[in-house]
C-alpha angles and dihedrals in degrees: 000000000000101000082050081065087060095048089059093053093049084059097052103034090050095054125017097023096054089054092047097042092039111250101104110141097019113117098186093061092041090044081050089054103057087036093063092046092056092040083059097052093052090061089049099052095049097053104040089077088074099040085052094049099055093028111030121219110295101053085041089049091056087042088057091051092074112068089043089056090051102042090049095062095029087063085039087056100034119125098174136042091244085061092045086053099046093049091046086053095055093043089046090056083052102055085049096057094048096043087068093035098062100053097044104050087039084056096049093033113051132058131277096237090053107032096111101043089050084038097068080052094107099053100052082048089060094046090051083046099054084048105058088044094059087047082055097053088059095094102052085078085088111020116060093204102043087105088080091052088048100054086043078065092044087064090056096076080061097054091041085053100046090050088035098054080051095078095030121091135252116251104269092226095057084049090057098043081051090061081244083128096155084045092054092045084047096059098036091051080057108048099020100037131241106278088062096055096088086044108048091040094059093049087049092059100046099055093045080051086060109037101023143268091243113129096206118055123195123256085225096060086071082072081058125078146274077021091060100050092055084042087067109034079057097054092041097052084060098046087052089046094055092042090049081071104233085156108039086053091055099054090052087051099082084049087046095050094048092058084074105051099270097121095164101095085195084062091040090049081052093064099047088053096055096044088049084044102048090049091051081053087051092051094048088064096034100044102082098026095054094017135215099301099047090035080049101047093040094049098046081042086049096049087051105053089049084045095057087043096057079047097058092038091066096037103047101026104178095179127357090237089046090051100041081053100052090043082056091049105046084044098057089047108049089049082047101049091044092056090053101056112339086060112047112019098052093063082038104050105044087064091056099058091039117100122243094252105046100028087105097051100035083045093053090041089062101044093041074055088045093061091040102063086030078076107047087052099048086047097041093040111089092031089068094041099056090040086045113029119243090269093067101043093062099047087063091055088052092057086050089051079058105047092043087055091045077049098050089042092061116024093027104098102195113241095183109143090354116118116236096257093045087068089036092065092033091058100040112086081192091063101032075046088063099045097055 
């Protein structure tokens, strides 16, 4: 719930703050702004392999909460743009923190059977999130400074989650990396049941026999493989996921919407948020039942096809009502079929391939990836735009949505039902090499 937290302050620094502290208008401040957050989350994904790695998630989850907290109230407080910077760079070390966090302790924590469904919890987290933020918007309406009180609530998820993480456990395999062997028995007895601990023990074990026990990896084994390969599966599925243009689509929605006669972005945003909402939904259930790769392929199939819709609708356009419509349409779509794959499966599924030893470095290589190429999106978008048209452009990112499926049908190995170690060995020539 603590990137919600963020969406709540986007929303806030990129409207009523830039009016009250006087750069309203200027592109370049505002652009300054969200630069400097995401300058900030790439700092935060890189280095939280290694704080993974000595401290496990949990410690590592109440760390993170620190600088969310004090960015938060440092923006609520916040009388000049350094200190509106200051405070966006250490909530962007946070969230991306916490954006490597998530996936990983989902993936060692919760049951096989279940890995997928718990794992879109985050994103439905995040939809819920964008929601209530937008609830909480309602009042500065009226009241030009509410945003202050607004980011002041945006600091409460980090205090809930450092008291929270208190009375949550630590991943069993990091335990047993840890040589916390009875602890581990003790949690997956809890949360496993009892009949899984001499099994999953055993597992546990095997895999640290063949990769290390070592609780700090080093940076330099992702050049090996099968490290590498996962290294880069992780980096290209965010790359396709930017290109395929989820941002770019968003901010068109409010335009799209008002095409229609919606003209309240914070409606139009509304609707953003359920359809999000209502795919994540779709995912939970999915997830488990079709599994990553086909989740994957349909959703980026799925994005292309709205994208070639909203396409067609502004370049033949047969009647205004029909267009608007279509655009609708293709919208809604396209927001629908990436949370239903796109989403969700591509943080889920690059901790499962990962090995024990390295998930927390190869996950916070992608991510760190993933910001980077978040930014150059969000810089290079509405240049293109305005040099190429918005037609285009989709249908560029339609292209992207069918490259990215051709991509999950042919690198993507399906984990559903299988344990993390099972895909681990399965994976490792240097462990299949030693049982023959």
């Amino acid at each position: 719930m603590l990137q919600n937290s963020n969406k709540l302050m986007n929303w806030s620094l990129r409207t009523i703050t830039s009016q009250e502290l006087g750069f309203e208008g200027n592109s370049f401040l505002e652009g300054l702004v969200v630069s400097i957050f995401i300058g900030g989350a790439f700092i935060g994904s890189i280095s939280c392999g290694s704080l993974v790695d000595k401290l496990g998630c949990r410690r590592t989850f109440q760390l993170d909460t620190v600088p969310l907290i004090l960015g938060a109230i440092i923006s609520a407080q916040a009388h000049s743009l350094d200190e509106i910077l200051l405070g966006r760079f250490l909530v962007g070390i946070g969230i991306g923190v916490n954006t490597v966090l998530v996936p990983i302790y989902i993936s060692e924590v919760a049951p096989t059977k279940y890995r997928g469904s718990l794992g879109t919890f985050s994103q439905i987290g995040t939809c819920l999130g964008i929601i209530a933020s937008l609830c909480l918007a309602i009042p500065s309406e009226n009241d030009p400074h509410w945003w202050r009180i607004m980011l002041y609530i945006a600091s409460i998820p980090g205090f809930l989650l450092a008291l929270g993480m208190q009375f949550a456990v630590d991943s069993p395999r990091w335990l047993c990396k840890a040589g916390r062997i009875d602890d581990a028995k003790e949690v997956i007895s809890n949360i496993w049941g009892p009949s899984q601990v001499d099994k999953a023990i055993e597992e546990f074990q095997s895999v640290i026999r063949n990769d290390g026990a070592d609780l700090d990896s080093s940076w330099l084994e992702l050049l090996q493989e099968p490290h590498s390969r996962v290294a880069l599966i992780g980096g290209a599925l965010f790359i396709l996921q930017q290109f395929a243009g989820i941002n770019g689509v968003l901010y068109f929605s409010s335009l799209t919407f008002r095409d229609v006669g919606i003209t309240s972005s914070a409606i139009a945003s509304l609707y953003v948020g359920l359809t999000n909402f209502a795919g994540a939904l779709c995912a939970s259930y999915l997830m488990d039942k079709q599994g990553r790769q086909v989740l994957l392929i349909a959703s980026y199939l799925g994005m292309a096809v709205s994208m070639f819709v909203i396409t067609g609708a502004i370049s033949f356009p047969i009647d205004a009502e029909i267009s608007s419509n279509l655009s609708i349409l293709g919208t809604i779509m396209y927001i629908f079929t990436f949370a239903i794959g796109a989403g969700p499966v591509t943080g889920l599924i690059i901790p499962e391939l990962s090995s024990s030893r390295t998930r927390g470095k190869i996950l916070g290589f992608s991510f760190s990836v993933h910001w980077v190429f978040n930014f150059l999106v969000g810089l290079f978008f509405l240049e293109m735009v305005e040099k190429f048209g918005v037609a285009p452009v989709y249908a560029g990112f339609g292209g992207i949505s069918l490259l990215a499926a051709a991509f999950a049908y042919y690198f993507i190995v399906e984990t559903k039902g299988r344990s993390l170690e099972e895909i681990e060995m399965s994976l490792n020539s240097n462990y299949q090499g030693r049982n023959k």
